[in-house]
mmCIF file of C-alpha atoms in Angstrom:
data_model
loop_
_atom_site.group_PDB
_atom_site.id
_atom_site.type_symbol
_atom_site.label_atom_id
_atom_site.label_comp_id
_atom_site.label_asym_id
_atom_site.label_seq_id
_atom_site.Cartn_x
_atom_site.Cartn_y
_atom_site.Cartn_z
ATOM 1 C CA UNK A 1 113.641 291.542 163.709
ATOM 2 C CA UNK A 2 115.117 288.633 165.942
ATOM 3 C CA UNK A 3 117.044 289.995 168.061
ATOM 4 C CA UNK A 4 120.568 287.992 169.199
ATOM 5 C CA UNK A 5 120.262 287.846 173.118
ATOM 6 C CA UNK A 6 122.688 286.047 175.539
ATOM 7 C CA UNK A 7 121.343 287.097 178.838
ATOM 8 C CA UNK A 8 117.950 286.303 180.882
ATOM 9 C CA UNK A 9 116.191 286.998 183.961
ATOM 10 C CA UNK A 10 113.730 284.371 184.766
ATOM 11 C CA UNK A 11 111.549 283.947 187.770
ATOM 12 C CA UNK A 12 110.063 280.556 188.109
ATOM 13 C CA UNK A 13 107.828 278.971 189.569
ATOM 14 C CA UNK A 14 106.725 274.739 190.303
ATOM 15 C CA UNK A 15 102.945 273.845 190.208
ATOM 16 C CA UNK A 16 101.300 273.751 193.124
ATOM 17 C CA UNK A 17 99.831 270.224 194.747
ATOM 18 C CA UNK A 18 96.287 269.294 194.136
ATOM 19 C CA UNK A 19 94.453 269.370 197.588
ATOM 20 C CA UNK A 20 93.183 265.901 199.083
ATOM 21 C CA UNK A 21 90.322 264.575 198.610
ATOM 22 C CA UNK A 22 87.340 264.525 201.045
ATOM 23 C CA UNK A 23 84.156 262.184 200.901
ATOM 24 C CA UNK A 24 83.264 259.118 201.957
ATOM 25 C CA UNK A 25 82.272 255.616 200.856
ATOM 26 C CA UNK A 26 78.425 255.621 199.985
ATOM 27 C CA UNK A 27 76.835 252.843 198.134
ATOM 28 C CA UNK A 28 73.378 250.963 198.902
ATOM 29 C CA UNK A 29 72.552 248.846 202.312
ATOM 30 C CA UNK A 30 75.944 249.821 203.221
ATOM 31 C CA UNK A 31 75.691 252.713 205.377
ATOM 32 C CA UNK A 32 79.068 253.076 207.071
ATOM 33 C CA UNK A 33 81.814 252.757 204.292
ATOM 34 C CA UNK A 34 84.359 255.316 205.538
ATOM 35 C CA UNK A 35 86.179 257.748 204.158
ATOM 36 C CA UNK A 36 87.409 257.454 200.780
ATOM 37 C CA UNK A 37 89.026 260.165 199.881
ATOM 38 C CA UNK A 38 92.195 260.475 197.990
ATOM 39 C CA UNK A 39 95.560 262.448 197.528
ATOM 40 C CA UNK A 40 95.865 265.415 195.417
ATOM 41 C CA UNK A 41 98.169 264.954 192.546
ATOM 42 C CA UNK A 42 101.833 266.694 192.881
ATOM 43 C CA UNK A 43 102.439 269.962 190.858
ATOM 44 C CA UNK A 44 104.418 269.944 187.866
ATOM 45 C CA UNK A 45 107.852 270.671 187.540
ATOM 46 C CA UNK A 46 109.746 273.837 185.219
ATOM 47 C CA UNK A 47 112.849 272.353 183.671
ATOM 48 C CA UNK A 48 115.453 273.956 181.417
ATOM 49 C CA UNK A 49 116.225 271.846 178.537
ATOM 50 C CA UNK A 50 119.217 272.358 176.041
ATOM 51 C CA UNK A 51 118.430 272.330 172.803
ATOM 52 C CA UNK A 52 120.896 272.430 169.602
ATOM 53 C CA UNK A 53 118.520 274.180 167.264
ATOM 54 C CA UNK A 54 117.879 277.353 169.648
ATOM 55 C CA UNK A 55 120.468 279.895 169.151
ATOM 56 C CA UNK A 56 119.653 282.506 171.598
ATOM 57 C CA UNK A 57 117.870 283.116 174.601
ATOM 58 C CA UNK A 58 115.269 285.704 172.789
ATOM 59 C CA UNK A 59 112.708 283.139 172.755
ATOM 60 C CA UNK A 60 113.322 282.692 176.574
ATOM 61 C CA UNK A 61 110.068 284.246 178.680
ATOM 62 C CA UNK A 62 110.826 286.409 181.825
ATOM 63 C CA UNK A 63 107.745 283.934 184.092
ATOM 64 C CA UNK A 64 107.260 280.117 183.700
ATOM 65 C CA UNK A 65 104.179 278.535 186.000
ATOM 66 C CA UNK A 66 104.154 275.024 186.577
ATOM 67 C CA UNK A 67 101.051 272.771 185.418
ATOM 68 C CA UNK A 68 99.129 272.577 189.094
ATOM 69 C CA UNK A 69 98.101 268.788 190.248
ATOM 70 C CA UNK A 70 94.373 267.936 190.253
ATOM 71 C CA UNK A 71 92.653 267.266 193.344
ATOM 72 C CA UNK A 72 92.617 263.993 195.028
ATOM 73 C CA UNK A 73 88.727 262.427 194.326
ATOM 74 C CA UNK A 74 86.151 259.914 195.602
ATOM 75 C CA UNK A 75 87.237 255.830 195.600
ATOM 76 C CA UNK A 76 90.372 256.750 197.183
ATOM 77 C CA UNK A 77 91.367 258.065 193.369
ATOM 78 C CA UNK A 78 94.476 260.164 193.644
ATOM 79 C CA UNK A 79 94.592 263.521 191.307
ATOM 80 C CA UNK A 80 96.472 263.764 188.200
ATOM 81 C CA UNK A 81 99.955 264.967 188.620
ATOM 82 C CA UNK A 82 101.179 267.805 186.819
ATOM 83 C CA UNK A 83 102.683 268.140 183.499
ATOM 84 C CA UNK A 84 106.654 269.540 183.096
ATOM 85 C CA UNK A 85 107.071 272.357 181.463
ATOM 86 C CA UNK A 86 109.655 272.419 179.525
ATOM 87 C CA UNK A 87 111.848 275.604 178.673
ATOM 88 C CA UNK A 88 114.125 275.191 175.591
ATOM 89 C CA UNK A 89 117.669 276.881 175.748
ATOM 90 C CA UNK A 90 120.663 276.978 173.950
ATOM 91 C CA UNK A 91 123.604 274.679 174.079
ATOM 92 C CA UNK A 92 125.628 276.466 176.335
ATOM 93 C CA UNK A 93 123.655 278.126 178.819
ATOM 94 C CA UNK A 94 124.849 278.801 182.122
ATOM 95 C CA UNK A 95 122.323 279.083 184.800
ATOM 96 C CA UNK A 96 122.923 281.239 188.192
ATOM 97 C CA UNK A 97 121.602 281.946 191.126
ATOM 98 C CA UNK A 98 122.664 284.676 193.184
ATOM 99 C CA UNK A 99 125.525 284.710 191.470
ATOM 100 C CA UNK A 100 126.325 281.089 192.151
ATOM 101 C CA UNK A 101 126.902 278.539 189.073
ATOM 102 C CA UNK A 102 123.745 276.013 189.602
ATOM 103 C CA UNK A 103 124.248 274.186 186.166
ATOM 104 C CA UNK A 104 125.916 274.663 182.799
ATOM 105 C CA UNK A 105 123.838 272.698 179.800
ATOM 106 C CA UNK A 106 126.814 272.018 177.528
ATOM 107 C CA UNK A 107 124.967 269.028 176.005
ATOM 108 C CA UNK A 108 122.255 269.175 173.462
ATOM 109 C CA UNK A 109 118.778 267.365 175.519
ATOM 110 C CA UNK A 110 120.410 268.362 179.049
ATOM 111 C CA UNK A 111 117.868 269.260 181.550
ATOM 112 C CA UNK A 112 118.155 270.978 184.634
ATOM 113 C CA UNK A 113 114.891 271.187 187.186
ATOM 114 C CA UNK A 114 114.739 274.910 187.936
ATOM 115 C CA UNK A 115 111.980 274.736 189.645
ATOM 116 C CA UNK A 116 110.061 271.584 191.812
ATOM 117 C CA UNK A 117 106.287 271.307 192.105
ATOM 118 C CA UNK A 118 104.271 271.003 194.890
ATOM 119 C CA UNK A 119 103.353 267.503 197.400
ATOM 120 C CA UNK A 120 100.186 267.288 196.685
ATOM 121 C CA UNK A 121 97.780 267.328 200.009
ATOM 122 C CA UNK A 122 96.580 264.194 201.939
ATOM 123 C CA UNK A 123 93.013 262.955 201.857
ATOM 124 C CA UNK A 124 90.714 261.931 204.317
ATOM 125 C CA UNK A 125 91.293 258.407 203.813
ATOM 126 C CA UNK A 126 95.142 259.415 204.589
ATOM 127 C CA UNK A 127 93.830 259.735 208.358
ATOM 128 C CA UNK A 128 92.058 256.931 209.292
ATOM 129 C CA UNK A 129 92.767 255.337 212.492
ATOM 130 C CA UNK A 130 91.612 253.264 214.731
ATOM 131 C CA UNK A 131 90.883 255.955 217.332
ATOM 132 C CA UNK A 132 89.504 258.103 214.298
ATOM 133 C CA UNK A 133 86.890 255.830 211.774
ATOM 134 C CA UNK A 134 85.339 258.897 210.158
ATOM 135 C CA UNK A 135 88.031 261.455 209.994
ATOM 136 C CA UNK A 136 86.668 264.321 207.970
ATOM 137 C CA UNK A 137 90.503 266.495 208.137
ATOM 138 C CA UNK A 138 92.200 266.774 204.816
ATOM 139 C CA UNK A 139 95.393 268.608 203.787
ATOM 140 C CA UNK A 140 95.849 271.722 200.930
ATOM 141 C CA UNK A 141 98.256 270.936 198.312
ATOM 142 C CA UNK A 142 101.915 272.717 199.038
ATOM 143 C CA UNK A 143 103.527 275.735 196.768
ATOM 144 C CA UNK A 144 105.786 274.850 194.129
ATOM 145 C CA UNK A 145 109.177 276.221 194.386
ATOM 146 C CA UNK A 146 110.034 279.875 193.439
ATOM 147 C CA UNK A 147 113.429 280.721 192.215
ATOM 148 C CA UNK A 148 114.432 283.874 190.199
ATOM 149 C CA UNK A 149 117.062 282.358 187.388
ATOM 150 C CA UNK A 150 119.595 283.854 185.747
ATOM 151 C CA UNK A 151 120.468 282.678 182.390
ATOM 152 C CA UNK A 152 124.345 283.385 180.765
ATOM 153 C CA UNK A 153 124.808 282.040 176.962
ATOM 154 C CA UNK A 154 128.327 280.991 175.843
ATOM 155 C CA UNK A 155 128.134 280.416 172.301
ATOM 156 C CA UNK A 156 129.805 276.667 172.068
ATOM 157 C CA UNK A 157 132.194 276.035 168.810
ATOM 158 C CA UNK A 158 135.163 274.562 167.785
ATOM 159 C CA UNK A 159 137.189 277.239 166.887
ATOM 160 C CA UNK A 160 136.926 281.186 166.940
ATOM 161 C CA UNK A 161 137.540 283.677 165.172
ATOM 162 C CA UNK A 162 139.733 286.510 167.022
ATOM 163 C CA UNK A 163 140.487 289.763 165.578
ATOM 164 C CA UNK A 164 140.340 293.492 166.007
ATOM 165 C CA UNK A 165 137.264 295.374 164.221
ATOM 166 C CA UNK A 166 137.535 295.126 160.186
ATOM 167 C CA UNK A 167 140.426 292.845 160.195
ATOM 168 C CA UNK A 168 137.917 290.435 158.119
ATOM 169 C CA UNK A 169 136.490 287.811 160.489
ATOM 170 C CA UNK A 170 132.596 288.242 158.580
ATOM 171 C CA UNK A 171 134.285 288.196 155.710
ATOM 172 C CA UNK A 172 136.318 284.639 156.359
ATOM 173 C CA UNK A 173 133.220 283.015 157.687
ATOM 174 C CA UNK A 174 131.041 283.696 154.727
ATOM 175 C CA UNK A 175 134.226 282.674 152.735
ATOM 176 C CA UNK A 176 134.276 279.100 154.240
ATOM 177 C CA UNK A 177 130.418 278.659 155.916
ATOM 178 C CA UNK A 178 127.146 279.196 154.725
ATOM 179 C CA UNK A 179 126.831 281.762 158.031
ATOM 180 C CA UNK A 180 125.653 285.199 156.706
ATOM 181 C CA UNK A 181 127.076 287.499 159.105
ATOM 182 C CA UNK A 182 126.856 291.661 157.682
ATOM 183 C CA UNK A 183 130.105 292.695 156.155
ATOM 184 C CA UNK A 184 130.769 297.010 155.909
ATOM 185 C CA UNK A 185 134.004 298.948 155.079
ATOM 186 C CA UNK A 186 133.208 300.613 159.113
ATOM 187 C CA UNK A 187 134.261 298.835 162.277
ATOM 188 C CA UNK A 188 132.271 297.028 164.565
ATOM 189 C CA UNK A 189 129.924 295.541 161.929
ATOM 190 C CA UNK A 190 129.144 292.683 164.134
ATOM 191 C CA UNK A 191 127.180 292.682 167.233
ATOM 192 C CA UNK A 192 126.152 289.187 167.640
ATOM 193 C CA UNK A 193 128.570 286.051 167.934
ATOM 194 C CA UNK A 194 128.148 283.654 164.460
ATOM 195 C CA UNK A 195 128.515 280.435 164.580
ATOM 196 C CA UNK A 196 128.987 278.874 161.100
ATOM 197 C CA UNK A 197 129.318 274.728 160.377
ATOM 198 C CA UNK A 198 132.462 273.813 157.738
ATOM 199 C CA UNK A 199 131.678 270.618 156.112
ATOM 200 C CA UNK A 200 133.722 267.826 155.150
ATOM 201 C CA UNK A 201 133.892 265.250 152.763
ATOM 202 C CA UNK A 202 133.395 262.319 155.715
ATOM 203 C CA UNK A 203 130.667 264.320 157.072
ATOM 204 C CA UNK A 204 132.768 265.494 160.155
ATOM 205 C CA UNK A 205 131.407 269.296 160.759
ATOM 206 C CA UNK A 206 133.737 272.394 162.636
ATOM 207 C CA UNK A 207 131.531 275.110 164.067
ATOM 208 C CA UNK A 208 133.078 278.200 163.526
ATOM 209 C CA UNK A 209 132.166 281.251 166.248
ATOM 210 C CA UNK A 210 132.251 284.608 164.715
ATOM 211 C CA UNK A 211 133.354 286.869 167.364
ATOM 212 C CA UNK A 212 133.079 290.445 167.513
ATOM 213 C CA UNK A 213 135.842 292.576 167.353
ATOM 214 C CA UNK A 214 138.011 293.506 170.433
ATOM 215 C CA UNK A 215 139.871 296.772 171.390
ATOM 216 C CA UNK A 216 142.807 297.426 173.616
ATOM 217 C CA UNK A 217 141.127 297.140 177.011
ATOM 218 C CA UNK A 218 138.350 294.653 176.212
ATOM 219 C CA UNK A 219 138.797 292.819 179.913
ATOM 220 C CA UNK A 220 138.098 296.347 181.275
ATOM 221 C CA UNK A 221 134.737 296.590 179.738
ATOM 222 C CA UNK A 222 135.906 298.922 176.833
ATOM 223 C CA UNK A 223 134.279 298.601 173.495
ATOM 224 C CA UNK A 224 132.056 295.609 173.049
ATOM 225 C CA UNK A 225 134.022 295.102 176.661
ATOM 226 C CA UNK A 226 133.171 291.773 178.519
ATOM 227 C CA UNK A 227 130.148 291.064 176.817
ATOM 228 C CA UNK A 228 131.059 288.865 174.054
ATOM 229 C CA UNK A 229 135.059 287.343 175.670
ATOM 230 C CA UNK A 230 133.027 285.065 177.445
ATOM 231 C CA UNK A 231 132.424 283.372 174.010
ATOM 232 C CA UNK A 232 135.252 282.840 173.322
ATOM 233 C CA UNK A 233 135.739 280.504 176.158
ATOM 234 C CA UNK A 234 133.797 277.823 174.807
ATOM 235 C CA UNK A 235 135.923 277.297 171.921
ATOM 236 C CA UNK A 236 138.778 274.475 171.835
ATOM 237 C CA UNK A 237 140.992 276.194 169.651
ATOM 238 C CA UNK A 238 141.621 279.412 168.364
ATOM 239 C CA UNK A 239 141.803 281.178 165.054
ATOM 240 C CA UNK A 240 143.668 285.127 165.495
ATOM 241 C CA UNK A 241 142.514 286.778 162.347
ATOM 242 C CA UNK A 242 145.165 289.763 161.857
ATOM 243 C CA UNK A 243 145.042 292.247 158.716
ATOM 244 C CA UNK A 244 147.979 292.437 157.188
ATOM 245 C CA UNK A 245 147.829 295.579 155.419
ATOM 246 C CA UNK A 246 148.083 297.465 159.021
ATOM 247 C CA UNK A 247 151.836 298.374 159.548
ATOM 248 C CA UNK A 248 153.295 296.281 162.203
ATOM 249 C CA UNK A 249 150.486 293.943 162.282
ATOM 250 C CA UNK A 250 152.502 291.435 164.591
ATOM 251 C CA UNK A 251 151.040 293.874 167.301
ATOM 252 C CA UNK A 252 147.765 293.260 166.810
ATOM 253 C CA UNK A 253 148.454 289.438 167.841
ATOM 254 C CA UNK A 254 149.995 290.588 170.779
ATOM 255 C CA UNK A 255 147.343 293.009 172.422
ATOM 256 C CA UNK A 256 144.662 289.859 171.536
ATOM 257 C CA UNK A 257 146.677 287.852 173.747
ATOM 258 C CA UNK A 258 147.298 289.978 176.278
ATOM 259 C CA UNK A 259 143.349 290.900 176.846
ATOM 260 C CA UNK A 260 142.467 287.466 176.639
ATOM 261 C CA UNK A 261 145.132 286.512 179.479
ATOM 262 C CA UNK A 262 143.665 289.360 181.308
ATOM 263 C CA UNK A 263 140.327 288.017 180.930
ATOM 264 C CA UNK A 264 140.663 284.838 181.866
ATOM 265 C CA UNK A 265 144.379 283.136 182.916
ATOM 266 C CA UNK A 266 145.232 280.139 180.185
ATOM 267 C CA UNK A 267 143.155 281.357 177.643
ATOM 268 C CA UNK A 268 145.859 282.885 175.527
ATOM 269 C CA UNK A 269 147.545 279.376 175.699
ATOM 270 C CA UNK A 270 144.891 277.552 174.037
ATOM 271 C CA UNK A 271 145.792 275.596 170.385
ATOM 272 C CA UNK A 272 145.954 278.713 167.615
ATOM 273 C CA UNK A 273 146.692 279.692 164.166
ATOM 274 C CA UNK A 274 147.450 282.894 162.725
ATOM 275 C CA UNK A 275 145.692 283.763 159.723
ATOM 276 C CA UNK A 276 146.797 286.665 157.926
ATOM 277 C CA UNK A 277 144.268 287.905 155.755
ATOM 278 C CA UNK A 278 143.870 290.514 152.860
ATOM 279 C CA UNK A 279 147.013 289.155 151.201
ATOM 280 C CA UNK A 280 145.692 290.422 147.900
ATOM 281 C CA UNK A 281 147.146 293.628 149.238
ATOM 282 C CA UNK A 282 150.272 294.801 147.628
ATOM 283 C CA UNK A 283 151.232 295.956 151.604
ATOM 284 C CA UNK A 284 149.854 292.786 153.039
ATOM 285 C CA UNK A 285 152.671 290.608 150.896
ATOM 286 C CA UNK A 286 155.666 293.111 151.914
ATOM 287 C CA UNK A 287 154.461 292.747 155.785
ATOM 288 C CA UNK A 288 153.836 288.837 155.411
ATOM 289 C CA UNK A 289 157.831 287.678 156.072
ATOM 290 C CA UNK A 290 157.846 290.419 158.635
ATOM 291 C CA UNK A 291 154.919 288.975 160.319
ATOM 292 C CA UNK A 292 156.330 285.506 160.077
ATOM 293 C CA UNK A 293 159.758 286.483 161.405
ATOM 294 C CA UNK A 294 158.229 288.606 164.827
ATOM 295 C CA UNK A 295 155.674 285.658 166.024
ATOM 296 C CA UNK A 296 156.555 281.727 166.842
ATOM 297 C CA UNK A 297 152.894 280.857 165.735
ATOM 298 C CA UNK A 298 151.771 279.011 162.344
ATOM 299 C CA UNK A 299 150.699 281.800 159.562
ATOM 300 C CA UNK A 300 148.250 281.203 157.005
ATOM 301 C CA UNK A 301 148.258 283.995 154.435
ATOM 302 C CA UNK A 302 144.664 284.113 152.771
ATOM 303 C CA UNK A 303 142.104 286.851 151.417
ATOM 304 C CA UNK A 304 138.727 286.411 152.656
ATOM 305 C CA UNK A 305 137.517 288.518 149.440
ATOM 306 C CA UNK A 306 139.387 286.539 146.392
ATOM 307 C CA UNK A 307 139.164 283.017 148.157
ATOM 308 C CA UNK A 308 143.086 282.777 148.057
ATOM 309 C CA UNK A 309 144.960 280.002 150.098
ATOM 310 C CA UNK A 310 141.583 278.708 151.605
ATOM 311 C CA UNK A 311 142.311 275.205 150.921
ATOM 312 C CA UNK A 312 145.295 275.409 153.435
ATOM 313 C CA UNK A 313 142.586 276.882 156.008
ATOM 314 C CA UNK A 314 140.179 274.080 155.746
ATOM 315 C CA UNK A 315 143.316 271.563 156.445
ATOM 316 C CA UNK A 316 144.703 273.003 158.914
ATOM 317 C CA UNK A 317 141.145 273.518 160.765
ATOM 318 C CA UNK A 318 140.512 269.680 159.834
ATOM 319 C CA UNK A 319 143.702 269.222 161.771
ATOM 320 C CA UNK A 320 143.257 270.881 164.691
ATOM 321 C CA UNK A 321 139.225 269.417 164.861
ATOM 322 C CA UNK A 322 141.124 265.760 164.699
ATOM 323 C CA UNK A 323 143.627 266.818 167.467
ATOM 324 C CA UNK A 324 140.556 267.992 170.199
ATOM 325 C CA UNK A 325 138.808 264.778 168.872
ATOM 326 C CA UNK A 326 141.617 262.453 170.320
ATOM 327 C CA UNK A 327 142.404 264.770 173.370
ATOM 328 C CA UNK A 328 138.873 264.556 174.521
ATOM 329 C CA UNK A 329 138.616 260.498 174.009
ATOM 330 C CA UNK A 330 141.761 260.169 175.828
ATOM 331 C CA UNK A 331 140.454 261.530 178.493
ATOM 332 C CA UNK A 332 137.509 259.266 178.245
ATOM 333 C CA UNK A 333 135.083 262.561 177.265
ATOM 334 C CA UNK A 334 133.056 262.589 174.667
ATOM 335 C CA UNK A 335 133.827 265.398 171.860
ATOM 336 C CA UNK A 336 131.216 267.766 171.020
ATOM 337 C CA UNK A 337 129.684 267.352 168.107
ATOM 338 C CA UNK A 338 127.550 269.241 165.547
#
């Protein structure tokens, strides 16, 4: 089992420098040739690179060791310096350090050095003076650096999906995406943000996050709690999946808001569309004008389970894709793309 995992403790740790060389010049009827000793090679570097085919950070080790340089050799030959080692990580990764934001990889092949190598040491031939002609001192390679990392995933998409438990967010991404999140009759079915890709005719793709279901009181660490709201920041737009079969379902709009506001200040106020699902319901099509008169918001009235009114869905997220597109190039950003 592969296990979905969006947080990571990593110590690491550069390569250390190759020492310096020490020897000195010997070659036939030439008996004083001096030293010739050369540098050690610098260690090798451990560097965080974001990649857009790793989805989690289960693959992420708790200890990375730089590649150590070689040691400096004879013919003033400096040693080899060490490889990088190179750590792949999701798109989206923050990385912290003491609680301090040190980088945040939002771009897929965006590196970050987390930790340096080593100088390597000086050789003999390093220390040859005039006062000195045979100097027989050479230096150790340094440490690399240590640093104990922590990493944070935000899952990065387009749009997400918002809703309380069992108000059929699995069941609308399977609906429009090839994602395969697990669909039950109980709540809290899903445990792990899914992202799923909606493809177009022009070859434009939306990622679509799957996120799991809030409570009343998310922002205070109730339910699922904080754990999976920072996801949710990522995404440009938002998608409020409400069941309409609950009575007075324009409530359930309402407390998402309000513990997204709580969570973070603007969030709420990001582009949106209500989708009202389960309209195959005979309640679901008595509470649908209700619903429409209560909120100020665009309702889409679909069922996740019959396919109805999913045309209008893949519009409407085609239009709101096209709207961040021109936003961010206006800005002179590049969009994200998948």
């Amino acid at each position: 089992t592969r296990y979905f995992v969006d947080h990571r403790r990593v110590r690491v740790v550069g390569g250390q420098g190759g020492e310096g060389g020490h020897s000195f010049y010997s070659e036939p009827r030439k008996v004083f040739g001096g030293p010739d000793g050369g540098n050690g090679g610098d260690g090798g570097p451990v560097v965080l690179k974001a990649d857009q085919q790793t989805k989690s950070l289960s693959s992420v080790l708790p200890f990375y060791q730089g590649v150590h340089g070689e040691r400096g050799g004879r013919k003033n030959c400096y040693g080899a310096n060490g490889a990088s080692v190179y750590v792949k990580v999701p798109v989206g990764t923050l990385v912290k350090e003491d609680g301090k934001v040190m980088a945040d990889l939002t771009r897929h092949g965006e590196e970050y050095v987390a930790a340096y190598g080593g100088a390597g040491g000086k050789g003999n031939r390093f220390f040859l003076s005039n006062e000195n002609r045979a100097p027989t001192t050479f230096t150790p390679g340094e440490p690399g650096q240590e640093r104990v990392l922590h990493l944070e995933l935000k899952t990065t998409a387009h749009a997400g999906l918002v809703g309380f438990p069992n108000a059929g967010k699995s069941s609308l991404l399977r609906a429009i995406s090839r994602a395969r999140p697990a669909v039950a009759a109980y709540p809290f079915t899903t445990l792990n943000p899914h992202v799923g890709i909606v493809h177009y005719q022009d070859y434009e793709q939306v990622a679509v996050a799957d996120i799991p279901g809030l409570i009343k009181g998310a922002h205070q660490n109730r339910g699922l709690g904080v754990a999976f709201l920072r996801h949710i920041e990522r995404c440009r737009f938002l998608l409020y999946v409400v069941d309409l079969s609950v009575p007075q379902p324009w409530t359930q709009l309402q407390d998402l808001k309000y513990e997204l506001e709580q969570y973070q200040k603007g969030l709420s106020e990001r582009p949106c569309v209500v989708i009202g699902n389960k309209i195959d319901l005979a309640q679901s099509r008595i509470n649908l004008p209700l619903l429409k008169d209560q909120i100020d918001e665009r309702v889409i009235a679909l069922s996740a389970l019959t396919g109805d009114n999913l045309e209008e869905l893949f519009l409407l997220l085609r239009e709101l894709y096209d709207t961040y597109v021109k936003t961010e190039q206006s800005r002179g950003q590049s969009p994200v793309k998948w």
